[in-house]
Amino acid sequence: MSISINNILKNNHTVKVNGSLWLEAAEGHFFGPGPVELLERIAETGSIRMAAKEMNMSYKKAWALVNALNAQTASPVVIPQTGGKKGGGSTLTAEALEMIAYHRILRQRFADFLDQETQRLKK
Amino acid sequence: MSISINNILKNNHTVKVNGSLWLEAAEGHFFGPGPVELLERIAETGSIRMAAKEMNMSYKKAWALVNALNAQTASPVVIPQTGGKKGGGSTLTAEALEMIAYHRILRQRFADFLDQETQRLKK
DNA sequence: TATCGTTATATCTTCAAGGATATAACGATA
DNA sequence: TATCGTTATATCCTTGAAGATATAACGATA
């Protein structure tokens, strides 16, 4: 038996199970959806500033995220270069790419879980 | 093969997969961990005010939550009574109790999912 | 009818997060 | 050496969320 939550809600409002996932270390949160997307875009654009701009995030916040991330990893996962050919830029280490790939898979499994629970709601 | 995220992190910081779940209707969020706990405590204490106090939540916020919840359900799930024997109080409808029970189960399945993913991280 | 503690509501204040802005430092290349 | 756009950093401002506070409305019971 399952509860018909949908019947409890107002007319034609269907309910969905949704959520958020992140990795957590001793100091708390450290790798949620925001940082992941940022890393992905840094990989694409080669620049923290452009990555931030693309996702409508302030450079300040982006820089803080990158900094926090680098502070919690054994070695920095984002390698910044100030000055140089195009003024500078940032590249990702292999570890960062690994983390991105892992997170992609994790997200998929989570999405499946959410779908499953949402389906269950309708019975 | 699985990625050893733990190796990427600083010494002896073990990583955990954590997250948050909620029900979502057309208007967005509407039933997350906070409201659930509040409802549970209202059921126990028979009072919004006491429930809020117990979980260190301001009455203002608690009342807003209850209000939002009642606004989104076909019929109110929290029945308030002003005045009366002990000055008033609030009781839950059967629907509210159903929602609580459902959420308990949902939380358990989610906890299992998180555990599973955390275990997977260590391989 | 007087009392009581709760619901209901408004107002003011605080506080922190984030946005906006400005600027220094940097170094490969032309 | 001059240029360029990025990283790095500080300062100010805005805004929204939440706390604090006060008070009216309420109605069963004594």
PDB file of C-alpha atoms (C1' of nucleotides) in Angstrom, chain A residues 48-49 59 63 82 86-87 90, chain D residues 4-9 11-12:
ATOM      1  CA  ILE A  48      37.578  30.820 -13.915  1.00  0.00           C
ATOM      2  CA  ARG A  49      36.183  34.156 -14.958  1.00  0.00           C
ATOM      3  CA  TYR A  59      33.793  35.854 -10.011  1.00  0.00           C
ATOM      4  CA  TRP A  63      37.108  32.096  -6.896  1.00  0.00           C
ATOM      5  CA  THR A  82      48.264  34.599 -13.620  1.00  0.00           C
ATOM      6  CA  LYS A  86      46.120  35.553 -22.766  1.00  0.00           C
ATOM      7  CA  GLY A  87      46.476  37.154 -19.388  1.00  0.00           C
ATOM      8  CA  SER A  90      43.157  27.933 -15.204  1.00  0.00           C
TER       9      SER A  90
ATOM     10  C1'  DC D   4      46.561  42.229 -22.564  1.00  0.00           C
ATOM     11  C1'  DG D   5      43.105  39.636 -19.985  1.00  0.00           C
ATOM     12  C1'  DT D   6      43.191  36.856 -16.121  1.00  0.00           C
ATOM     13  C1'  DT D   7      44.022  35.883 -11.292  1.00  0.00           C
ATOM     14  C1'  DA D   8      43.930  37.849  -6.686  1.00  0.00           C
ATOM     15  C1'  DT D   9      42.105  40.875  -3.245  1.00  0.00           C
ATOM     16  C1'  DT D  11      36.022  47.657   0.080  1.00  0.00           C
ATOM     17  C1'  DC D  12      31.420  49.173  -0.109  1.00  0.00           C
TER      18       DC D  12
END
